[in-house]
Structures are given as structure tokens and as C-alpha cells.
mmCIF file of C-alpha atoms in Angstrom:
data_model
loop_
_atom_site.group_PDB
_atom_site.id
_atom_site.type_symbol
_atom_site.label_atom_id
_atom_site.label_comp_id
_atom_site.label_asym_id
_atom_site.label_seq_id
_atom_site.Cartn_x
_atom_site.Cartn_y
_atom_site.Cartn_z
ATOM 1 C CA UNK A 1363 0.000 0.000 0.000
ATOM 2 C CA UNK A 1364 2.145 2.963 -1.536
ATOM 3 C CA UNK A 1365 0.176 5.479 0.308
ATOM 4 C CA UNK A 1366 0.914 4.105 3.931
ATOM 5 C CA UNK A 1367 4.808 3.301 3.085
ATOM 6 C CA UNK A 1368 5.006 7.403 2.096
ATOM 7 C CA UNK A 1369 3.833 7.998 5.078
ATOM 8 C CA UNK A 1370 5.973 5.615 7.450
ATOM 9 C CA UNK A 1371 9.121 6.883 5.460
ATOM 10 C CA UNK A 1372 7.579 10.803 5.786
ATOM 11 C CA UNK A 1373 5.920 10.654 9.965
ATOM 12 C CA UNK A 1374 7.490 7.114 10.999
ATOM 13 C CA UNK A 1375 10.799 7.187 12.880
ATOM 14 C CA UNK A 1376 13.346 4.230 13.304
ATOM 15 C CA UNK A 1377 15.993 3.201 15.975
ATOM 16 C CA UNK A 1378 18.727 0.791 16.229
ATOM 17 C CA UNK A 1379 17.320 -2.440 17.208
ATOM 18 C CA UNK A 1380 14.643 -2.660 15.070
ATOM 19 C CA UNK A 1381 12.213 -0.075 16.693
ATOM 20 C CA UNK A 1382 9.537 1.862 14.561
ATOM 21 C CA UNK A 1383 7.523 4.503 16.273
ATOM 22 C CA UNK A 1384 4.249 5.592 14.672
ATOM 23 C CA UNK A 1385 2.298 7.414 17.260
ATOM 24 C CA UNK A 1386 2.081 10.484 15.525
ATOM 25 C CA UNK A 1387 -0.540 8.685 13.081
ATOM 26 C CA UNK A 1388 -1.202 5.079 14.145
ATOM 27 C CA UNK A 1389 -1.220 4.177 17.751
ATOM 28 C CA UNK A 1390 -1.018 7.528 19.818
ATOM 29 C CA UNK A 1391 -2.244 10.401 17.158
ATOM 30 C CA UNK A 1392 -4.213 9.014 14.803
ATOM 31 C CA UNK A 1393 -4.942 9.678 11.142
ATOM 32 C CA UNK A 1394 -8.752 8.842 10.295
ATOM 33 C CA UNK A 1395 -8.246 9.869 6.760
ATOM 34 C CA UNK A 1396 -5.536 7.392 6.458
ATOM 35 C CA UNK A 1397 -7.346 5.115 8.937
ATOM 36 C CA UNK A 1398 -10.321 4.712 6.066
ATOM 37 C CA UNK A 1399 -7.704 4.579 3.284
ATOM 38 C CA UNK A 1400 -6.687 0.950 5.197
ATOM 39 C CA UNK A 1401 -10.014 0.106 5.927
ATOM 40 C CA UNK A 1402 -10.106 -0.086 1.855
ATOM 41 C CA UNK A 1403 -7.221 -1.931 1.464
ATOM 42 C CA UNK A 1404 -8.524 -4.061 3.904
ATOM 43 C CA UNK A 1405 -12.083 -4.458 2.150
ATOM 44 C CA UNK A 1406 -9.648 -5.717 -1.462
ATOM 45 C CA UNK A 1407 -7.981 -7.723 0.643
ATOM 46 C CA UNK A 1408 -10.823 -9.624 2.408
ATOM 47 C CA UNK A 1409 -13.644 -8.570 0.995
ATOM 48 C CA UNK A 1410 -14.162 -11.969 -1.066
ATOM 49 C CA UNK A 1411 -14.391 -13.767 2.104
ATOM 50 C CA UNK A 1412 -17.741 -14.946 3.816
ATOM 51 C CA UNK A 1413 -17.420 -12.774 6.923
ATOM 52 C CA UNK A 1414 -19.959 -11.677 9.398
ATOM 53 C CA UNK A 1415 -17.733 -9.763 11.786
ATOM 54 C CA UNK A 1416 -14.745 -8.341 12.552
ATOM 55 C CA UNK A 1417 -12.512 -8.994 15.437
ATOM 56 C CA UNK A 1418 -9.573 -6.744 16.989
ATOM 57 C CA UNK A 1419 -7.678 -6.229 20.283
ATOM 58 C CA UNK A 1420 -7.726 -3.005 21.912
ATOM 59 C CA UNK A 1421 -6.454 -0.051 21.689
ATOM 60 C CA UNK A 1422 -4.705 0.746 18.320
ATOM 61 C CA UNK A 1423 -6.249 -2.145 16.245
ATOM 62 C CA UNK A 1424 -9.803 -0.218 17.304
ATOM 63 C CA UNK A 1425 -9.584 2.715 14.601
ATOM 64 C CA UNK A 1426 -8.541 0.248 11.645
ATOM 65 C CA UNK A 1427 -10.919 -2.214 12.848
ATOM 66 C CA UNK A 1428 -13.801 0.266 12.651
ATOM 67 C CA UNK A 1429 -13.168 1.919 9.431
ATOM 68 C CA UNK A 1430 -13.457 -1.633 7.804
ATOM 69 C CA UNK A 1431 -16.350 -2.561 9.795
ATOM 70 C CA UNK A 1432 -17.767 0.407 8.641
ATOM 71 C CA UNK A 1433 -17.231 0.031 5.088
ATOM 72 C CA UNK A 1434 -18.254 -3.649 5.047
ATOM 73 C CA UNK A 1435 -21.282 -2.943 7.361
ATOM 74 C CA UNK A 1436 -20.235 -5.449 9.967
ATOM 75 C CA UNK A 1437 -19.848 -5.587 13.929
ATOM 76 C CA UNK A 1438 -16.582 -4.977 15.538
ATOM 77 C CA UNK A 1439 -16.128 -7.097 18.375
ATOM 78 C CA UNK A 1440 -12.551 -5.767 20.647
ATOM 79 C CA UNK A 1441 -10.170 -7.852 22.671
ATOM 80 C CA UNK A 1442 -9.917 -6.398 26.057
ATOM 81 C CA UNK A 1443 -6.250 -7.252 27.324
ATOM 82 C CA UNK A 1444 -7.618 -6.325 31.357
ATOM 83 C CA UNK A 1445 -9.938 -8.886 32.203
ATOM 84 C CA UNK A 1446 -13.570 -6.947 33.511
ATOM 85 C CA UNK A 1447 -14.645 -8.035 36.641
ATOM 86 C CA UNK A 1448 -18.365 -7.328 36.036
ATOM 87 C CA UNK A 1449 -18.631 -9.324 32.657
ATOM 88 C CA UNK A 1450 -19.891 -13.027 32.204
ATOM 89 C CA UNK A 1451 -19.301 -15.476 30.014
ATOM 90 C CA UNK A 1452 -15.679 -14.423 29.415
ATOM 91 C CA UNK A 1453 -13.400 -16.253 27.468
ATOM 92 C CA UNK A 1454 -9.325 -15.754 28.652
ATOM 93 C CA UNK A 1455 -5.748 -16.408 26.866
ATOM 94 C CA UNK A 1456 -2.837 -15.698 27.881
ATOM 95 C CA UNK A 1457 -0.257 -13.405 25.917
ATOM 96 C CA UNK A 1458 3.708 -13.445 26.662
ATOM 97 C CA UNK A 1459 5.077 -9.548 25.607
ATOM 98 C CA UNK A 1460 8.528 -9.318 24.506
ATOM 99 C CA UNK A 1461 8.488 -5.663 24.731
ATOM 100 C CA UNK A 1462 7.388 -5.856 28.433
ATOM 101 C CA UNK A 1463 8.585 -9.166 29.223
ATOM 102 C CA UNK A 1464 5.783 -10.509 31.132
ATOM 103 C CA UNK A 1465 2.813 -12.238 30.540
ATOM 104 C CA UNK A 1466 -0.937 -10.814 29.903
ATOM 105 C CA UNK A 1467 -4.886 -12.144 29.800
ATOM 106 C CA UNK A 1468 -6.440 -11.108 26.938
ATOM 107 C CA UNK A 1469 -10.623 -11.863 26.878
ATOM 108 C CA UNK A 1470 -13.554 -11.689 25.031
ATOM 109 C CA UNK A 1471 -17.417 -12.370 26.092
ATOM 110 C CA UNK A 1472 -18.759 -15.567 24.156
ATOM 111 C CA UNK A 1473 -21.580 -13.521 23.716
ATOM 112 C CA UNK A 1474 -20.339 -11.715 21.083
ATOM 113 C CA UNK A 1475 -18.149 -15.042 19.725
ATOM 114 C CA UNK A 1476 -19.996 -17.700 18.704
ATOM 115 C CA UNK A 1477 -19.806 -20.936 16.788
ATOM 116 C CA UNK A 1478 -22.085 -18.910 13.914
ATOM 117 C CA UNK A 1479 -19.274 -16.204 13.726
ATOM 118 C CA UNK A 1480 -16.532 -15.930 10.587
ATOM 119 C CA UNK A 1481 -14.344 -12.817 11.698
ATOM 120 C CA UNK A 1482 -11.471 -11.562 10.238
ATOM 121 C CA UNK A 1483 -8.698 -10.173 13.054
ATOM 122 C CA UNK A 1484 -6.992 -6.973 12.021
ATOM 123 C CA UNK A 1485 -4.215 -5.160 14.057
ATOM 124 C CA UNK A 1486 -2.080 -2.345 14.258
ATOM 125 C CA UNK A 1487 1.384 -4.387 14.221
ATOM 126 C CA UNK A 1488 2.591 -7.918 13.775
ATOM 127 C CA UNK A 1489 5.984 -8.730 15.054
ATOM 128 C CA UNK A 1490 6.475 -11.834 16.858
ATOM 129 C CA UNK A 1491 2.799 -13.309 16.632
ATOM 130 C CA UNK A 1492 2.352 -13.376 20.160
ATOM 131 C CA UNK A 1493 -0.891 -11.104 20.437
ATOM 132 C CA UNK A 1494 -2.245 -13.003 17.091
ATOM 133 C CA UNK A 1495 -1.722 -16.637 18.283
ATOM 134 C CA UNK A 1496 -3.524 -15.813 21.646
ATOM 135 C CA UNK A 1497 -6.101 -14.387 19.759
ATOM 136 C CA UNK A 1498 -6.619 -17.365 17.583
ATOM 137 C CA UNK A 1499 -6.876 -19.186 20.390
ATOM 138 C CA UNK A 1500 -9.371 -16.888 22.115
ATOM 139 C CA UNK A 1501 -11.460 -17.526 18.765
ATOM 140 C CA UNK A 1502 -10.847 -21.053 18.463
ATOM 141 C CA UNK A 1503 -12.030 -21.857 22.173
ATOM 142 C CA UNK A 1504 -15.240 -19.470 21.023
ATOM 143 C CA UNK A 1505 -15.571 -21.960 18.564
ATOM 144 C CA UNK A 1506 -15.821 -19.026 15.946
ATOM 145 C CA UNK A 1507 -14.264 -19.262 12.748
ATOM 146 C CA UNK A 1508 -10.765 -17.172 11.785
ATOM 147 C CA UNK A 1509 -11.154 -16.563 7.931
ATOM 148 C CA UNK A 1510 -7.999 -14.291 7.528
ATOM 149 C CA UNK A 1511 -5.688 -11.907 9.948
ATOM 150 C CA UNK A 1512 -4.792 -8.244 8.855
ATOM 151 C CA UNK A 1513 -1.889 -6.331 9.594
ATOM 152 C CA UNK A 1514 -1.545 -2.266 9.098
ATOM 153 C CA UNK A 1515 2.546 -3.163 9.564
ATOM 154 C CA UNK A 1516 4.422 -6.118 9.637
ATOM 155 C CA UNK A 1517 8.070 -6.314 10.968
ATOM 156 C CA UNK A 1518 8.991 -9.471 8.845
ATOM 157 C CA UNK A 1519 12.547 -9.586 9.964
ATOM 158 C CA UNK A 1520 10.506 -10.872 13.369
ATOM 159 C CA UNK A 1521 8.891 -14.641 13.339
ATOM 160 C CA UNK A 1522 5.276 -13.686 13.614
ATOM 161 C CA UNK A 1523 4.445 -14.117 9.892
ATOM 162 C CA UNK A 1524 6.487 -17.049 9.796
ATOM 163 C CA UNK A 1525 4.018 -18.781 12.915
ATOM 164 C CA UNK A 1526 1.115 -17.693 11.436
ATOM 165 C CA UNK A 1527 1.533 -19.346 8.510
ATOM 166 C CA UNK A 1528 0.890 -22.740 10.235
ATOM 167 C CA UNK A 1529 -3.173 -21.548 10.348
ATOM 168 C CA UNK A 1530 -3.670 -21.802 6.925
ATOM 169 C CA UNK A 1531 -5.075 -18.465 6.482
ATOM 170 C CA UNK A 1532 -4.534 -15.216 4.655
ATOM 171 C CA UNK A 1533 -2.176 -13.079 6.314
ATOM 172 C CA UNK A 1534 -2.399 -9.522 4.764
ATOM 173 C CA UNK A 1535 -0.083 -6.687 5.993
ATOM 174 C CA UNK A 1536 -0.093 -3.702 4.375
ATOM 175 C CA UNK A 1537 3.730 -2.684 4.973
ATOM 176 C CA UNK A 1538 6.070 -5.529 4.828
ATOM 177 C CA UNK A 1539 9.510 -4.114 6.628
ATOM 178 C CA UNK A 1540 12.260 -6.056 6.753
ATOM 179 C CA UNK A 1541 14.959 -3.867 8.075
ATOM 180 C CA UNK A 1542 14.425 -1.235 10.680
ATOM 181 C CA UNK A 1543 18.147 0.516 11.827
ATOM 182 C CA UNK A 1544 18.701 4.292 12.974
ATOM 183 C CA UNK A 1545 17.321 6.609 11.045
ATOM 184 C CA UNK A 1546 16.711 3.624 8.108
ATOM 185 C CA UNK A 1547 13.651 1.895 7.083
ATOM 186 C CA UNK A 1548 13.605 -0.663 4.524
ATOM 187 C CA UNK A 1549 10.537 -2.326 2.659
ATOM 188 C CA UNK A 1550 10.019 -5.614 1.528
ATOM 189 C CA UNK A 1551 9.237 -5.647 -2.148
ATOM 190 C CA UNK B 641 -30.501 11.452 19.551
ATOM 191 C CA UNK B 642 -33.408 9.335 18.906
ATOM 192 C CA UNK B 643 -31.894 6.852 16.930
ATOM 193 C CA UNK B 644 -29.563 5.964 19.860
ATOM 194 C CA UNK B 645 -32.363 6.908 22.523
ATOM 195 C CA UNK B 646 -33.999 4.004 20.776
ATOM 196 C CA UNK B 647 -31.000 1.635 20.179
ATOM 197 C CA UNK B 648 -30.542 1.597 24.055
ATOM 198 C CA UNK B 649 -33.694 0.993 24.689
ATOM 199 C CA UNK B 650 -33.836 -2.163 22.073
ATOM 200 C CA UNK B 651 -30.253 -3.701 23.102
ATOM 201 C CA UNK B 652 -29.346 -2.170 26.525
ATOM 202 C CA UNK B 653 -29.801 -3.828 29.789
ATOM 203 C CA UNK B 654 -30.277 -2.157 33.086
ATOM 204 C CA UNK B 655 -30.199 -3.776 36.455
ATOM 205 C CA UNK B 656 -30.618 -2.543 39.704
ATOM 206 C CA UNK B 657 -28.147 0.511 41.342
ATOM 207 C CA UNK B 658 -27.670 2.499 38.354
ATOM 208 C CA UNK B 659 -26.311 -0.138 35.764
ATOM 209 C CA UNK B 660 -26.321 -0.366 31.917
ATOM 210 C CA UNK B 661 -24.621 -2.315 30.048
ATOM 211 C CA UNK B 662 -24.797 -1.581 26.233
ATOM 212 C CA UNK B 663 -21.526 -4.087 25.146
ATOM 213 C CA UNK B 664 -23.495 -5.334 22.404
ATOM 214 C CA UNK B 665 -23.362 -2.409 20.586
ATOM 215 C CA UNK B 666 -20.855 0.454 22.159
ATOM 216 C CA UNK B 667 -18.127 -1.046 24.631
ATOM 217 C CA UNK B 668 -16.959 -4.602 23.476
ATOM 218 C CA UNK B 669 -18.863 -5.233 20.358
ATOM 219 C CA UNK B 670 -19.686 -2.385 18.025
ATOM 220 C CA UNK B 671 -22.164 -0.848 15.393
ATOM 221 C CA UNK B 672 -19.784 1.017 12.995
ATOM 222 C CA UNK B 673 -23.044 2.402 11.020
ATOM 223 C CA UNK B 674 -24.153 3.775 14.361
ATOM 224 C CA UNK B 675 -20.508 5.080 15.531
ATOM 225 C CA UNK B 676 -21.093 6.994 12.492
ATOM 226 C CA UNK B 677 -23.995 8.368 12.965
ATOM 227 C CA UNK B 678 -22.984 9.384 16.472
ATOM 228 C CA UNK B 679 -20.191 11.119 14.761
ATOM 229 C CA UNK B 680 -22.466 13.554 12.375
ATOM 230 C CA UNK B 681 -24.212 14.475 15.652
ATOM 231 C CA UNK B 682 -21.246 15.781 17.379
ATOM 232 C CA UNK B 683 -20.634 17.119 14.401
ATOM 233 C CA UNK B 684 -23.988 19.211 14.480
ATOM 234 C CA UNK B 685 -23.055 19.852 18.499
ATOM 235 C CA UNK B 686 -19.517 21.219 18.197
ATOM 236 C CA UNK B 687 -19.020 21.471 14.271
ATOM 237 C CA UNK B 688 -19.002 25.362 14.689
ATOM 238 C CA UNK B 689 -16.174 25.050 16.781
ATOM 239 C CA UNK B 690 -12.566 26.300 15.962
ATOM 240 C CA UNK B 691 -11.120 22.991 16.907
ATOM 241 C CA UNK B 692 -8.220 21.486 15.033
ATOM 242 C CA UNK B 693 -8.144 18.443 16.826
ATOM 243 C CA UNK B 694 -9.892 15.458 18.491
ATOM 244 C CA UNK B 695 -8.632 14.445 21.937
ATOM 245 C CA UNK B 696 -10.028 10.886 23.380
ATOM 246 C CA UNK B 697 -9.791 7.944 25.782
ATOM 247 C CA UNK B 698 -8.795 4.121 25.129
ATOM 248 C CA UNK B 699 -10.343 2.088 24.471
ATOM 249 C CA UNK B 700 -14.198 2.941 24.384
ATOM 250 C CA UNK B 701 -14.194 6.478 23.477
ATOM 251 C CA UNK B 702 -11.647 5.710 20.260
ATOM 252 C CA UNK B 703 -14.874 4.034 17.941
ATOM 253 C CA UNK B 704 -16.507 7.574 18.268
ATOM 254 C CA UNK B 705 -14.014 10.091 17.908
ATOM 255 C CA UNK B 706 -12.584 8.165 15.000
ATOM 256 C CA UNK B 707 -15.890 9.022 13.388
ATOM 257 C CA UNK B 708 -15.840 12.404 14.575
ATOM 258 C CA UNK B 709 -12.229 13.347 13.529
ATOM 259 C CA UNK B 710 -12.843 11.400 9.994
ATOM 260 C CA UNK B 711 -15.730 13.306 9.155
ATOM 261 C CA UNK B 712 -14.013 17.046 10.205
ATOM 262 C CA UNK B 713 -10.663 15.390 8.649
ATOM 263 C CA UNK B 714 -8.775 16.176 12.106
ATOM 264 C CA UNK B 715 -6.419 14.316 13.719
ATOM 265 C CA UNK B 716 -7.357 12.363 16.838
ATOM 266 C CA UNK B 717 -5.511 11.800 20.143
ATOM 267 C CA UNK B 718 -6.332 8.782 22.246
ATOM 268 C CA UNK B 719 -4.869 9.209 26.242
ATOM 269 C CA UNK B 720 -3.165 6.205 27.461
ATOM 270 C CA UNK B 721 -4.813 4.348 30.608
ATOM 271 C CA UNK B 722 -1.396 3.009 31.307
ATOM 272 C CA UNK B 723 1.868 4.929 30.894
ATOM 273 C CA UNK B 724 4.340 2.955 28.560
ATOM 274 C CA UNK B 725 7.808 2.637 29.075
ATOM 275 C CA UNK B 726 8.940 4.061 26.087
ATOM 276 C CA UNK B 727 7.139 6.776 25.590
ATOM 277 C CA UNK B 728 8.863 10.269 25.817
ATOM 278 C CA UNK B 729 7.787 13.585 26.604
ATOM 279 C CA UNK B 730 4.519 12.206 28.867
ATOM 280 C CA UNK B 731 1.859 14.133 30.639
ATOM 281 C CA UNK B 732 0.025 11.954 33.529
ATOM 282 C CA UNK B 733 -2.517 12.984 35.736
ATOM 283 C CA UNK B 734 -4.535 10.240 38.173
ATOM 284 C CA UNK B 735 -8.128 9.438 38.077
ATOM 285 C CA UNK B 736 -10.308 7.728 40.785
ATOM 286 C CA UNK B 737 -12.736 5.084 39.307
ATOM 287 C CA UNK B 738 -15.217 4.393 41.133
ATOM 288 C CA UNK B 739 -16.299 0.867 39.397
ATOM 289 C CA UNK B 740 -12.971 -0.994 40.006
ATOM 290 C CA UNK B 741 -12.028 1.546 43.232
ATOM 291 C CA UNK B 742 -8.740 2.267 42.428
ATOM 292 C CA UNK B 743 -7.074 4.950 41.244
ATOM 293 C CA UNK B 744 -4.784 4.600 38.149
ATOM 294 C CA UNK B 745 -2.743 7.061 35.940
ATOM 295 C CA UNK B 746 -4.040 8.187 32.363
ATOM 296 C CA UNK B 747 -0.860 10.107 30.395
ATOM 297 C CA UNK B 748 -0.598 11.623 26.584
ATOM 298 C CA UNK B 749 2.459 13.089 24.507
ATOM 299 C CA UNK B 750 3.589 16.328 24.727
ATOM 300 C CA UNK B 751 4.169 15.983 21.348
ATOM 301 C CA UNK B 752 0.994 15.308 20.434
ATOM 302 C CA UNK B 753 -1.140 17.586 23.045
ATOM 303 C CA UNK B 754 0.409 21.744 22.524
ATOM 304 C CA UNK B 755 -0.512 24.472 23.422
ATOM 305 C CA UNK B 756 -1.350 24.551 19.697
ATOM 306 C CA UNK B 757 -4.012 22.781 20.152
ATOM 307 C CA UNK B 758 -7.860 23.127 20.444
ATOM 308 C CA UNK B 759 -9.870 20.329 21.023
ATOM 309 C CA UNK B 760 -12.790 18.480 21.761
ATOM 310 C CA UNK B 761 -12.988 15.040 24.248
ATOM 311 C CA UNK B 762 -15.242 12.525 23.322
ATOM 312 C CA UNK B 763 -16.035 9.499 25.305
ATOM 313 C CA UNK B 764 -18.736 6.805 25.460
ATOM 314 C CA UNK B 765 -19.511 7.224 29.349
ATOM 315 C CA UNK B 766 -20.028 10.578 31.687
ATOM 316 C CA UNK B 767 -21.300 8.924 35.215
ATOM 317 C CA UNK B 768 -19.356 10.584 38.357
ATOM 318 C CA UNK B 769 -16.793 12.573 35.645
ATOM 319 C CA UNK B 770 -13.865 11.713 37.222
ATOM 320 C CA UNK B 771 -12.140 10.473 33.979
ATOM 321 C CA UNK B 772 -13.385 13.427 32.585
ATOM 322 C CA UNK B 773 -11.748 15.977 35.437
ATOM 323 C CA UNK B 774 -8.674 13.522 34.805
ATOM 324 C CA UNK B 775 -8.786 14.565 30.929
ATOM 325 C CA UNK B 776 -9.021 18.232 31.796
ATOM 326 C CA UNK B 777 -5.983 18.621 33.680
ATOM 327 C CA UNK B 778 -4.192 16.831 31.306
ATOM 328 C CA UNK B 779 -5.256 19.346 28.551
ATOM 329 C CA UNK B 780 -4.138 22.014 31.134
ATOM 330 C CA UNK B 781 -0.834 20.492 31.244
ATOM 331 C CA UNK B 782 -0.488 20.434 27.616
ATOM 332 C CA UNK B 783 -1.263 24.179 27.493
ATOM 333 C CA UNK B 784 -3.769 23.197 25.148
ATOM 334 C CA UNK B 785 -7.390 24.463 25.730
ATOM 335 C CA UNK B 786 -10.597 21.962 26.037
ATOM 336 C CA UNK B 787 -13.105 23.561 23.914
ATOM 337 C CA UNK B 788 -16.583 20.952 24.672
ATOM 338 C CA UNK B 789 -16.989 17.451 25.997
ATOM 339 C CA UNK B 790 -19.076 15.190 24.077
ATOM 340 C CA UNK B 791 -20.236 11.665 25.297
ATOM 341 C CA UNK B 792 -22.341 9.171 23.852
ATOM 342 C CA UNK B 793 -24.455 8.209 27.267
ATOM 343 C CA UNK B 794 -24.888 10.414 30.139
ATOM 344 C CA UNK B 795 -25.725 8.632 33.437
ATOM 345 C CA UNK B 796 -27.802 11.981 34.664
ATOM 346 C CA UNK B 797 -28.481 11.073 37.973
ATOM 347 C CA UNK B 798 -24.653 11.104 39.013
ATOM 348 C CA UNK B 799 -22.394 14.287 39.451
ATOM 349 C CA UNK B 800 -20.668 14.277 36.537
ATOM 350 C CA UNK B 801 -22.300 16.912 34.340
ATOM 351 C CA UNK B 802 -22.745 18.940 37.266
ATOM 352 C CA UNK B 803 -18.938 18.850 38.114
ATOM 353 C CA UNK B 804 -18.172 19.778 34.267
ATOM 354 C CA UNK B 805 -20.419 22.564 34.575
ATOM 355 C CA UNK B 806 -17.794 24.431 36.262
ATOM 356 C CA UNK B 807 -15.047 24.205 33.358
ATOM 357 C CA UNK B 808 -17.434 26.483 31.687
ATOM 358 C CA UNK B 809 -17.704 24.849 28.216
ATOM 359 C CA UNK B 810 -20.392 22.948 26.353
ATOM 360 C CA UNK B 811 -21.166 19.353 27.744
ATOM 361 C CA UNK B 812 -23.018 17.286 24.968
ATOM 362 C CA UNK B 813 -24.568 14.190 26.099
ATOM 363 C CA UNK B 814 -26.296 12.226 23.120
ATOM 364 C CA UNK B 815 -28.737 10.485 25.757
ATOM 365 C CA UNK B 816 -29.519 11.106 28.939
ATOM 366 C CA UNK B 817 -30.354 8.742 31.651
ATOM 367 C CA UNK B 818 -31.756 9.626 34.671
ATOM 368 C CA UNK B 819 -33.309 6.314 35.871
ATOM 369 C CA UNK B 820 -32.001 3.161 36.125
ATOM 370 C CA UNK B 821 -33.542 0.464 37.458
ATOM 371 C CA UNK B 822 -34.180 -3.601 36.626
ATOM 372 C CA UNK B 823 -35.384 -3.523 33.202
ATOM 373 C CA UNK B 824 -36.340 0.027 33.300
ATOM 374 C CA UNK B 825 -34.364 2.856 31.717
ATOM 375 C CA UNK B 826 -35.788 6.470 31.940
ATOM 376 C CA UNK B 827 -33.860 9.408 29.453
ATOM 377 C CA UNK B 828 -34.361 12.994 30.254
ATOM 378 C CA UNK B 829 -36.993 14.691 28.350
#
């Protein structure tokens, strides 16, 4: 997606270590104009698929999630990562962050995930796969159906597109990088 | 907002002590069509406005302002319930909650919040407005000035809109509660 690679090289900013910052139009600031631009992508990406719903984990995945839920006219159901204390029926998973090195529950009410439900999960980053694989778990004890998982960025010099690949679904992310150093970003092809 | 006025009265539920729960179609799973209309309504409420930017909450509040900020093309801010490690340049200020009683730290960028900046806060909840106060100082922090509050559902039989009151701007409530009881749900008139 040429339009959101001009923008990570223009507003994106990149460390040693492979570290990308994007809160100044992803996950802190947000864009909404560029937000609905994905949500398009997203729609020619999985549009062709029988989906019902759309699944994503909160906070940054929310304004991508919405903008295609919006545009396909289907619910958006969010991941909470704090378990609620007044909600029933909650399904858990558990999440190991490398970022903050420690482990976190991650939940969803099977009211709103059910066995009649084919969702697509879409996210702000995939990295290591950690957040995705507990959420196909999450939808897999639902006993929902995961038709396809989509990424706004992918770091695919990480393993998380690599695990993924074991589900037998479409993984779509709409900037592949593959090398992030100071002050240097590099795209896959 | 009859279309909402109606919608919570279809799909919300209401128990005794003052408690709705409307996850089916605002807090955990969402109506995108509706998040959109709720968005041309705030534009209608604070469209005459000189804001140039859309300050909001995770992870509730983002669904709305999304809308908001799409339709006026402005950027919008989402304030952090927890205050990340890596994050430079952060503002915090603490809020009581009354629901989980405890009292946790909300934060935003400097770099993102200046005294640039004029803005609206949107949210899905005002009950006792202490996330609300919480927001305000922030802004004050920032240097940046709080133009209106906007919030999908206002629980009007707790002190939040009359603590706003004080901050002297408008307060926009899209419904108004001010009875809830088992199965029963009263709005204002």
C-alpha cells in the first residue's frame, strides 16, 4: 500500500534495534483519513471472504478495525487485554510480551463469539505473533471461525508471519519491513 | 438522539443501582453504522467550533471520535490508561474510578497535546466525571485548551455533568439517563 509506506518513510521514525515509532498517526495520534484509506485496502484484501464480523484487540487495532467494519457494514467485536470483573461469560488467553517481558490475559465475552461467527482479526502491528496466536486461540475456544488476519505493519525480519503461517489463512499486511536501523527503514518488495 | 435513545432501549440492559450495560453495541462489540452516525451528531453539536483536533480515551471512546475526527478530517488523540515505558515527553494525571475503586494514571504526549491545540474530548460514558476531570488537567498540562466534551451516554443522575459545569464549556450528552432500574431505563426529556 504505496500510500501508507510514504507515510511511514515521511511521519514514521526508526531506531537501532529494530524499533519503529508511529504514534504520531497510528497508535497515539491518529490519522482517520488514512485510517479509512486501510479500511479499503482491507475491504480488497478480504472482501471476497464470507465474513460476518470483525474482530480486533484493543487499543490501536480499534480505529482500523472500525473503518473496515464500517465500510463492510459489519460488527466490531474488541479484545480487552484487562480482564472486567463485572462481565460473564468471558473467554481468557494468555499473551507473553517481549516488549514488556511478562505475561498478559487477553478476553472476550462468548456472547459476542460464537460458533455462527466468521471474523477476520486486524491489528495495528505484527511482530512476533504473540498477540495473534492468543487471539486465535481466544477464537478457536469461542468456537468461531478465523477466515484471515490483517496487519496495518508487519516487521517481517521478526517470526510472527512465519508462525502464522501454520493456520492456513490469509495473512495480509499492508507494509512488509524487513529492516528497521537508525534513522533507516527498509521495505520488503 | 433518537436513533440511539432508541438503540438503548432495544439492546441495553439495566439492572438494579444504576447499571447499563450496552456491550453489544458500544463497549466490546460495536455498530460502525451507528458510531457513524454518532459522529455527524457531534458534528452538528460542536461542528461550529474552531477545533483542530480530536482528543479521546482508550479504548471505548476511540470508535466515536474516529468518526468524529474522519468526518471534520482532524487528527485524533487517544490518552493512554497506562503509561508505557517508552514513551517520551509524557503528561500523567490520576483518576479515581469508582467501578474498580482504584485509582490509576491516564498520560498523553507532549508531542501530540500543545498548546497549539484546540480540542474536543469525546467518550462513550459521563457517570461521576472523574475520567473526565482527569482529561481536563491533562489538557491544562499540555497548554492546550478543552473547547466541549461530548459523550455518547450520560448517566444523569450522578455528578458528573454537574462537576463539568464548572469548566465552563459545552457538555453534549447524546442520551440522557436519569433512571435506572431492573429492566427500566428512563432518558431525560
Amino acid at each position: 500500500m504505496k500510500l501508507l509506506k510514504d507515510r511511514i518513510l515521511r511521519d514514521g521514525k526508526s531506531f537501532e534495534g529494530g524499533i519503529l515509532k508511529v504514534d504520531s498517526f497510528i497508535n497515539h495520534q491518529m490519522d482517520p483519513i488514512l485510517m479509512k484509506s486501510i479500511g479499503v485496502e482491507f475491504v480488497r484484501r478480504f472482501g471476497h471472504l464470507p465474513i460476518n464480523k470483525i474482530v480486533t484487540i484493543e487499543a490501536s487495532g480499534i480505529a482500523p478495525a472500525i473503518m473496515l467494519g464500517y465500510l463492510l457494514e459489519l460488527p466490531v467485536v474488541f479484545i480487552k487485554k484487562a480482564v472486567p470483573k463485572t462481565m460473564e461469560n468471558m473467554l481468557t488467553a494468555s499473551v507473553y510480551s517481549f516488549t514488556k517481558d511478562k505475561t498478559y490475559d487477553i478476553c472476550v465475552s462468548q456472547d459476542f463469539l460464537t460458533p455462527n461467527d466468521q471474523v477476520v482479526f486486524i491489528d495495528d502491528f505484527l511482530a512476533n505473533g504473540n498477540a495473534a496466536m492468543g487471539v486465535h486461540q481466544l477464537i478457536e475456544k469461542a468456537g468461531a471461525s478465523l477466515l484471515g488476519m490483517g496487519f496495518i505493519i508487519e516487521k517481517s525480519f521478526q517470526k510472527g508471519h512465519e508462525s502464522l503461517r501454520e493456520l492456513n489463512i490469509p495473512i495480509e499486511s499492508l507494509a512488509r519491513i524487513k529492516f528497521l536501523g537508525d534513522n533507516r527503514i527498509e521495505f520488503e518488495e
